[in-house]
mmCIF file of C-alpha atoms in Angstrom:
data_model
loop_
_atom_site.group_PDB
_atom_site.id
_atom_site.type_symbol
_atom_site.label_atom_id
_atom_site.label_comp_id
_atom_site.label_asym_id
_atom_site.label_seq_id
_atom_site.Cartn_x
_atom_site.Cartn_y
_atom_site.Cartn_z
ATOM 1 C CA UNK A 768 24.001 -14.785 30.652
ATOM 2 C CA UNK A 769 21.684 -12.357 29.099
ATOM 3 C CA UNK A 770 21.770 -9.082 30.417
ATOM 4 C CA UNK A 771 19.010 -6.659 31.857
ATOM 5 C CA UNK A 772 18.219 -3.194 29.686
ATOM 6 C CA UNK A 773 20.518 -1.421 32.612
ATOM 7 C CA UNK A 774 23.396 -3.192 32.156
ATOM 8 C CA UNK A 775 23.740 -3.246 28.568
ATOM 9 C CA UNK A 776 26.008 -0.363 26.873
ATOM 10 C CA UNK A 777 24.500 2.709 26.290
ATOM 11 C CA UNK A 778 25.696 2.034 22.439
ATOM 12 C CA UNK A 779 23.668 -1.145 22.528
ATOM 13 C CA UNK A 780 20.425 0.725 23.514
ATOM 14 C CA UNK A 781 20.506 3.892 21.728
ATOM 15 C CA UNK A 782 18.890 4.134 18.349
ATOM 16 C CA UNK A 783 20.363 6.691 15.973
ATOM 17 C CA UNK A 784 18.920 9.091 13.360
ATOM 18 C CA UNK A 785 20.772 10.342 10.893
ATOM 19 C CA UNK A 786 24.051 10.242 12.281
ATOM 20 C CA UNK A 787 22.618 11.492 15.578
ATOM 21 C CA UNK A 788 21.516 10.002 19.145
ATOM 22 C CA UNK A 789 18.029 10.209 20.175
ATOM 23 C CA UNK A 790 18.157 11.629 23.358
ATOM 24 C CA UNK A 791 19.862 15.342 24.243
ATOM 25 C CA UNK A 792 22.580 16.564 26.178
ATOM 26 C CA UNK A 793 23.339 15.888 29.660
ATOM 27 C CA UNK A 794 24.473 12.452 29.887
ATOM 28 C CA UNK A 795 26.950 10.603 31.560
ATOM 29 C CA UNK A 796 30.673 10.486 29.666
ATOM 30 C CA UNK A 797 31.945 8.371 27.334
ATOM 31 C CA UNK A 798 35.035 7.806 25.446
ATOM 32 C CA UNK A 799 37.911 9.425 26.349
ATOM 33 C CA UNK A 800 35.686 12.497 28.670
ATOM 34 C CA UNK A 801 33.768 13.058 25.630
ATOM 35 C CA UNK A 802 29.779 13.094 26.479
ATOM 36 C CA UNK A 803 28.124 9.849 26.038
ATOM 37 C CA UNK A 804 24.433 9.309 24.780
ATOM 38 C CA UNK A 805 21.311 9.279 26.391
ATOM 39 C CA UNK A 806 19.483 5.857 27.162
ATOM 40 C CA UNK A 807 16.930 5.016 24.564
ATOM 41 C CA UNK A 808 14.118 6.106 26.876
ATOM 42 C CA UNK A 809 15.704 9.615 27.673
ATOM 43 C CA UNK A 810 14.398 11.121 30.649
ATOM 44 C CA UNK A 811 12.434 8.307 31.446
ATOM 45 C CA UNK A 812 13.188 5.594 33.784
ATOM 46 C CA UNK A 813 12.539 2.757 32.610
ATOM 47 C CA UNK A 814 10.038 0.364 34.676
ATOM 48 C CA UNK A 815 8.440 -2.837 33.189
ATOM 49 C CA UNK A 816 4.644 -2.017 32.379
ATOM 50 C CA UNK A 817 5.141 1.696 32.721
ATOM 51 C CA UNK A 818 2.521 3.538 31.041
ATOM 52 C CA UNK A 819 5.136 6.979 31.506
ATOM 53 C CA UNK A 820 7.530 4.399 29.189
ATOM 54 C CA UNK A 821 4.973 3.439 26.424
ATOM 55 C CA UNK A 822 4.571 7.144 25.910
ATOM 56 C CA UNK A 823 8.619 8.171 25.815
ATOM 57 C CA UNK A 824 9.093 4.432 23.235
ATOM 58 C CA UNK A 825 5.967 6.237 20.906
ATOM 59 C CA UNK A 826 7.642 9.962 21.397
ATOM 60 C CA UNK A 827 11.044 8.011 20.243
ATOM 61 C CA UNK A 828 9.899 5.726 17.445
ATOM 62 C CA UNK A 829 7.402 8.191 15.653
ATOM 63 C CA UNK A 830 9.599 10.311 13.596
ATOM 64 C CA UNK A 831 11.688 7.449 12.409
ATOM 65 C CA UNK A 832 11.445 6.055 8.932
ATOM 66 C CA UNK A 833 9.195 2.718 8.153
ATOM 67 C CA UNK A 834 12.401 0.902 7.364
ATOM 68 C CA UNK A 835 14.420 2.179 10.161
ATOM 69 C CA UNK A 836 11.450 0.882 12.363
ATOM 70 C CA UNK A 837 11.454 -2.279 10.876
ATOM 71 C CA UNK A 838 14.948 -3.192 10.954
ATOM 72 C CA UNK A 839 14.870 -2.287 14.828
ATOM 73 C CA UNK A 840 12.426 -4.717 15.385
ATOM 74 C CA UNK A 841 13.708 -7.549 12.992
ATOM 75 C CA UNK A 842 17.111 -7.157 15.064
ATOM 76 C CA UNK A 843 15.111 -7.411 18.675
ATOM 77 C CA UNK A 844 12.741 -10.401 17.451
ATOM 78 C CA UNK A 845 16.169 -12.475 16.457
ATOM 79 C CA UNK A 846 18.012 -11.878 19.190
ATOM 80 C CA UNK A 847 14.864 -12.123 22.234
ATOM 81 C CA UNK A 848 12.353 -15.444 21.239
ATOM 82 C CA UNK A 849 9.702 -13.453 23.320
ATOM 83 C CA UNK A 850 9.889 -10.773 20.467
ATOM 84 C CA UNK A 851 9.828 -13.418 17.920
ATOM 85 C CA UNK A 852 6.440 -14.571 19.366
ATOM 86 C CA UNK A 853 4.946 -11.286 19.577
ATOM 87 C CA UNK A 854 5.364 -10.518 16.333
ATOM 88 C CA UNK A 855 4.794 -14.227 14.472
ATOM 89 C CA UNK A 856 1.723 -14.068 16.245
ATOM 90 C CA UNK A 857 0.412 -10.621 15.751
ATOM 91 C CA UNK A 858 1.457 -10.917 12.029
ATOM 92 C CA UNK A 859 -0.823 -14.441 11.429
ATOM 93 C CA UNK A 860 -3.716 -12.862 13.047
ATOM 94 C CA UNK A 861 -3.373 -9.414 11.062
ATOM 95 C CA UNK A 862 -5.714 -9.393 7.698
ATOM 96 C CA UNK A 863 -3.127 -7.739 6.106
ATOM 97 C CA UNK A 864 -1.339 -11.084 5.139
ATOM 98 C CA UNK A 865 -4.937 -13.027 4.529
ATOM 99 C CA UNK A 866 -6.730 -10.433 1.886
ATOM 100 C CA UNK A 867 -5.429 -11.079 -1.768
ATOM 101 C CA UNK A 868 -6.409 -8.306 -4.145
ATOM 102 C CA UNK A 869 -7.103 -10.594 -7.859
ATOM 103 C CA UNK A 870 -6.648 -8.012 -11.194
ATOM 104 C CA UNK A 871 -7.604 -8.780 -14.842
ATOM 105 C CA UNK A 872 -10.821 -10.337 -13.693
ATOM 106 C CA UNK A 873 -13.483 -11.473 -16.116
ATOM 107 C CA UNK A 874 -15.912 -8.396 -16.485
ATOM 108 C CA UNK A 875 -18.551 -11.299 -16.396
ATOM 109 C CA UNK A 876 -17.030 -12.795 -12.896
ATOM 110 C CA UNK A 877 -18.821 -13.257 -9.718
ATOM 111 C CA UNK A 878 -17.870 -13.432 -6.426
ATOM 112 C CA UNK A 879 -19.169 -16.816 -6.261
ATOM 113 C CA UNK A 880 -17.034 -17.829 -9.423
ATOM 114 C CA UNK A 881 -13.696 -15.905 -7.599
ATOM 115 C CA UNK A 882 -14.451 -17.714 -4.155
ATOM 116 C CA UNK A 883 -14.695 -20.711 -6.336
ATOM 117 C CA UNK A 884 -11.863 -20.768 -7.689
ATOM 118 C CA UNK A 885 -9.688 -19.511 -4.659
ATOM 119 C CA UNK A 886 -11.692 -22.154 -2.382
ATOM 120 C CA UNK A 887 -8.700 -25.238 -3.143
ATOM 121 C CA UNK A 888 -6.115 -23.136 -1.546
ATOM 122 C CA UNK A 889 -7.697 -22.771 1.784
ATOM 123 C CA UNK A 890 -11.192 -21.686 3.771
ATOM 124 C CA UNK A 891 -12.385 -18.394 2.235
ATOM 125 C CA UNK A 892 -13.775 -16.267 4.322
ATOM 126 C CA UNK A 893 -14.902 -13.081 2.679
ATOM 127 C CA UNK A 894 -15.053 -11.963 -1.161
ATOM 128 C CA UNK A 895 -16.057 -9.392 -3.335
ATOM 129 C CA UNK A 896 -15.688 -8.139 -6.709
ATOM 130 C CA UNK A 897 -15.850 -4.456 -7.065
ATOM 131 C CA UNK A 898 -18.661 -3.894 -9.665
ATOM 132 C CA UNK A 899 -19.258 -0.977 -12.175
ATOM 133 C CA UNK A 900 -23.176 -0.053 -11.136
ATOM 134 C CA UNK A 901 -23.302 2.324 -14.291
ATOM 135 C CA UNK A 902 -22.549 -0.685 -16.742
ATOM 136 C CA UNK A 903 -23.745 -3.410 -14.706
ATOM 137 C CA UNK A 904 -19.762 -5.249 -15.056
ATOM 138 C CA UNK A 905 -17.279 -5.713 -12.388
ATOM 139 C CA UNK A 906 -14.541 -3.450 -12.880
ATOM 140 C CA UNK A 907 -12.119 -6.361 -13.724
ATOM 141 C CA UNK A 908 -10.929 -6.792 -9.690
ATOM 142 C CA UNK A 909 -11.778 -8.122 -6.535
ATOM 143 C CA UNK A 910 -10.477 -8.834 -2.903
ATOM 144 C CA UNK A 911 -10.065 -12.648 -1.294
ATOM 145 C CA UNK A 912 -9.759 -12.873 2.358
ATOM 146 C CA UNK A 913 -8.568 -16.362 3.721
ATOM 147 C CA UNK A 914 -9.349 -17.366 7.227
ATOM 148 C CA UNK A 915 -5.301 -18.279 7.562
ATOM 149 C CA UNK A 916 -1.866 -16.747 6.274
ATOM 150 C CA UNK A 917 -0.959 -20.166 5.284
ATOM 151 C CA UNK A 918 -3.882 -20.282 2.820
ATOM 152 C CA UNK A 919 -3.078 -17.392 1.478
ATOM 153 C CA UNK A 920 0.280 -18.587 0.917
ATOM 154 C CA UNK A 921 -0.251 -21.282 -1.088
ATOM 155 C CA UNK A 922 -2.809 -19.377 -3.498
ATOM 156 C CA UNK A 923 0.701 -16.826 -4.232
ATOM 157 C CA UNK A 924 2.059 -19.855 -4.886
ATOM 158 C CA UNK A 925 1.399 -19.206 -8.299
ATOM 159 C CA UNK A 926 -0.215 -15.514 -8.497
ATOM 160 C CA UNK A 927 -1.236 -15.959 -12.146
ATOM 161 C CA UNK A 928 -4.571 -18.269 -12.473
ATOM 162 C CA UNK A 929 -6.712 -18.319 -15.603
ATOM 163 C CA UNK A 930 -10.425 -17.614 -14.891
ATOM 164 C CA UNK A 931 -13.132 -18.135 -17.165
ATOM 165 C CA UNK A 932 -10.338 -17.804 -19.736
ATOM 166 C CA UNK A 933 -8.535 -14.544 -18.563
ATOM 167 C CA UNK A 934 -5.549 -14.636 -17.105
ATOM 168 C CA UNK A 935 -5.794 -13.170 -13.488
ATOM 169 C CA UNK A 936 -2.819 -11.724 -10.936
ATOM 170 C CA UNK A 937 -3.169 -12.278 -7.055
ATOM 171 C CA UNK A 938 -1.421 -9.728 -4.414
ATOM 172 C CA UNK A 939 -1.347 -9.654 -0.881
ATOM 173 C CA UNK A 940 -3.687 -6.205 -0.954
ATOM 174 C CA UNK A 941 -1.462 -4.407 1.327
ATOM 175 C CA UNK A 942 1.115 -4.788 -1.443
ATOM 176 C CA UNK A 943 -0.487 -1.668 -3.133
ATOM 177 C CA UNK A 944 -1.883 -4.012 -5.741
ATOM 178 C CA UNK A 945 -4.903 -1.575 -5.509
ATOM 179 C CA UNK A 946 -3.405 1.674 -5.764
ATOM 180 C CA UNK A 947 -1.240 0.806 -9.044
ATOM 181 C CA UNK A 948 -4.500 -0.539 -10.561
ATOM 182 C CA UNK A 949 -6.620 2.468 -9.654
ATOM 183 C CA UNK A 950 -3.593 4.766 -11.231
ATOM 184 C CA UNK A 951 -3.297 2.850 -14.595
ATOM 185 C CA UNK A 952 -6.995 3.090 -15.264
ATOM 186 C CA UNK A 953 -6.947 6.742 -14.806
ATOM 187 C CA UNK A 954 -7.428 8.877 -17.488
ATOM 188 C CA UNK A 955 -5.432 11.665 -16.193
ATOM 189 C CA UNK A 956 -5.902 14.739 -14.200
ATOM 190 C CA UNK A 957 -8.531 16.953 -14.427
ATOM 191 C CA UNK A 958 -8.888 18.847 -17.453
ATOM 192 C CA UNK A 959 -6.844 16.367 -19.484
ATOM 193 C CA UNK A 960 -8.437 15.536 -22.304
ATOM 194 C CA UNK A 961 -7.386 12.077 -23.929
ATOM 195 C CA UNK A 962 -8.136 10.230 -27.194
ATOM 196 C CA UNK A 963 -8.986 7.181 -25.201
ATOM 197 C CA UNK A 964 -5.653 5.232 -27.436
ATOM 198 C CA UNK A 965 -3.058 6.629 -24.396
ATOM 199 C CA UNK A 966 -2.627 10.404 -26.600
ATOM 200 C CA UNK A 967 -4.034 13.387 -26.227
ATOM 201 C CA UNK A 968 -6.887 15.090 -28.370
ATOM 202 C CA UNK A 969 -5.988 17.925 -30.998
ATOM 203 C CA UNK A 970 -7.514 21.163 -29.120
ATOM 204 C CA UNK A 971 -10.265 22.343 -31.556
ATOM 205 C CA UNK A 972 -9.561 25.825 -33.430
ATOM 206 C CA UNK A 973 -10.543 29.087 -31.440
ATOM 207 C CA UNK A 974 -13.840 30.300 -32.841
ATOM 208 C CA UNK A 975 -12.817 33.578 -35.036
ATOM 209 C CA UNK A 976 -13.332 37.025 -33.284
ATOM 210 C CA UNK A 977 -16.440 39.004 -34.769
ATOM 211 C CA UNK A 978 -14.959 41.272 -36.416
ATOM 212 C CA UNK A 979 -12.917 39.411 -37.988
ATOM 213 C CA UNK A 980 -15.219 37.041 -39.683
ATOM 214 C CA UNK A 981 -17.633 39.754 -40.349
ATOM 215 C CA UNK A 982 -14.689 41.132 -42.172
ATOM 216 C CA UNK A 983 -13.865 38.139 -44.000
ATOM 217 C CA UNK A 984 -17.157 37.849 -45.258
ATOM 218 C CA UNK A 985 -17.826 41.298 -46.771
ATOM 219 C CA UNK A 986 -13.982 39.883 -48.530
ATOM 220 C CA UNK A 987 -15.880 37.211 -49.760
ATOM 221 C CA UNK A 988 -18.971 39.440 -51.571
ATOM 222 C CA UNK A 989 -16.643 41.675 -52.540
ATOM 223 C CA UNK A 990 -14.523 39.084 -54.716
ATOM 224 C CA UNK A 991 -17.693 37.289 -56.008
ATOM 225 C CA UNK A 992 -19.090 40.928 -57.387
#
């Protein structure tokens, strides 16, 4: 029989941080007199629906780590079906695992040509290719956005399609696909001066003090006299 949040340990239902119990002191013993930990909710009661609760579970879960977050709720959705659910379903209808981000493009390609090529995987929905409005090009990417995560799917299938020649890479775009492309292009920080072959330029030669050329000229006379 399952049981209900109050009857479960107090181990069971309090998440740790670094080695410690969120929570504080004041709670009921534990092992051996020692003092046990708080419940997960703290000073909160917990009541189904509570708004009071949803504030404490945000208050609890913000300073953790993504990870730690994410194992939590990997944990809660196998062991509850209810959980499962509510997070199968939120993740299909989230765009974050329908938009493809497509590299190496053609600087030629449309966003006809890219829809048509991503069409026999599934209904397209949206599609762009971000274009270079100084020199009239794309900028060799572009974003897909399928109506359905199964579509999407099956165009990762095989990431690497050849369009109009060029061989292309798909990403989900919340992979970061974007971010690594936008850094790789850059020509480095401002102020960095680069041959445009990955090196740096030679800084030019200070221009010689006054005086000094002055000086070297009258040398110059001097020696041809």
């Amino acid at each position: 029989m399952a049981q209900s949040g109050d009857d479960r340990p107090a181990s069971a239902t309090s998440p740790e941080v670094g080695g410690g119990v969120v929570g504080g002191a004041g709670s009921a013993s534990g092992v051996g007199g020692a003092p046990g930990p708080r419940s997960a909710l703290g000073t909160v009661e917990y009541v189904a629906g509570d708004p009071a609760v949803t504030d404490e579970l945000r208050r609890l879960l913000l300073p953790l780590r993504r990870d730690a977050l994410i194992e939590m709720l990997v944990q809660a959705a196998a062991a509850d079906k209810a959980v499962y659910d509510a997070v199968a379903t939120r993740a299909v209808q989230d765009v974050a695992h329908r938009k493809l981000f497509v590299r190496d493009l053609p600087f030629s390609v449309t966003a006809e040509q890219l829809q048509e090529e991503f069409a026999p995987f599934g209904e397209v929905c949206d599609v762009g290719v971000v274009m270079d409005h100084a020199l009239g090009r794309s900028k060799g990417y572009g974003f897909v956005t399928f109506t359905t995560t199964a579509a999407a799917r099956r165009a990762l299938e095989e990431p690497n399609k050849f369009i109009s020649g060029r061989r292309t890479t798909a990403m989900l775009a919340s992979s970061g696909g974007l971010t690594r492309r936008v850094g790789s292009s850059h020509r480095g920080v401002k102020g960095d001066k680069r041959d445009g072959k990955g090196g740096r330029r030679k800084a030019a030669a200070p221009p010689a003090p006054p005086k000094a050329e002055a000086a070297a000229r009258s040398e110059e006379h001097t020696s041809e006299v």
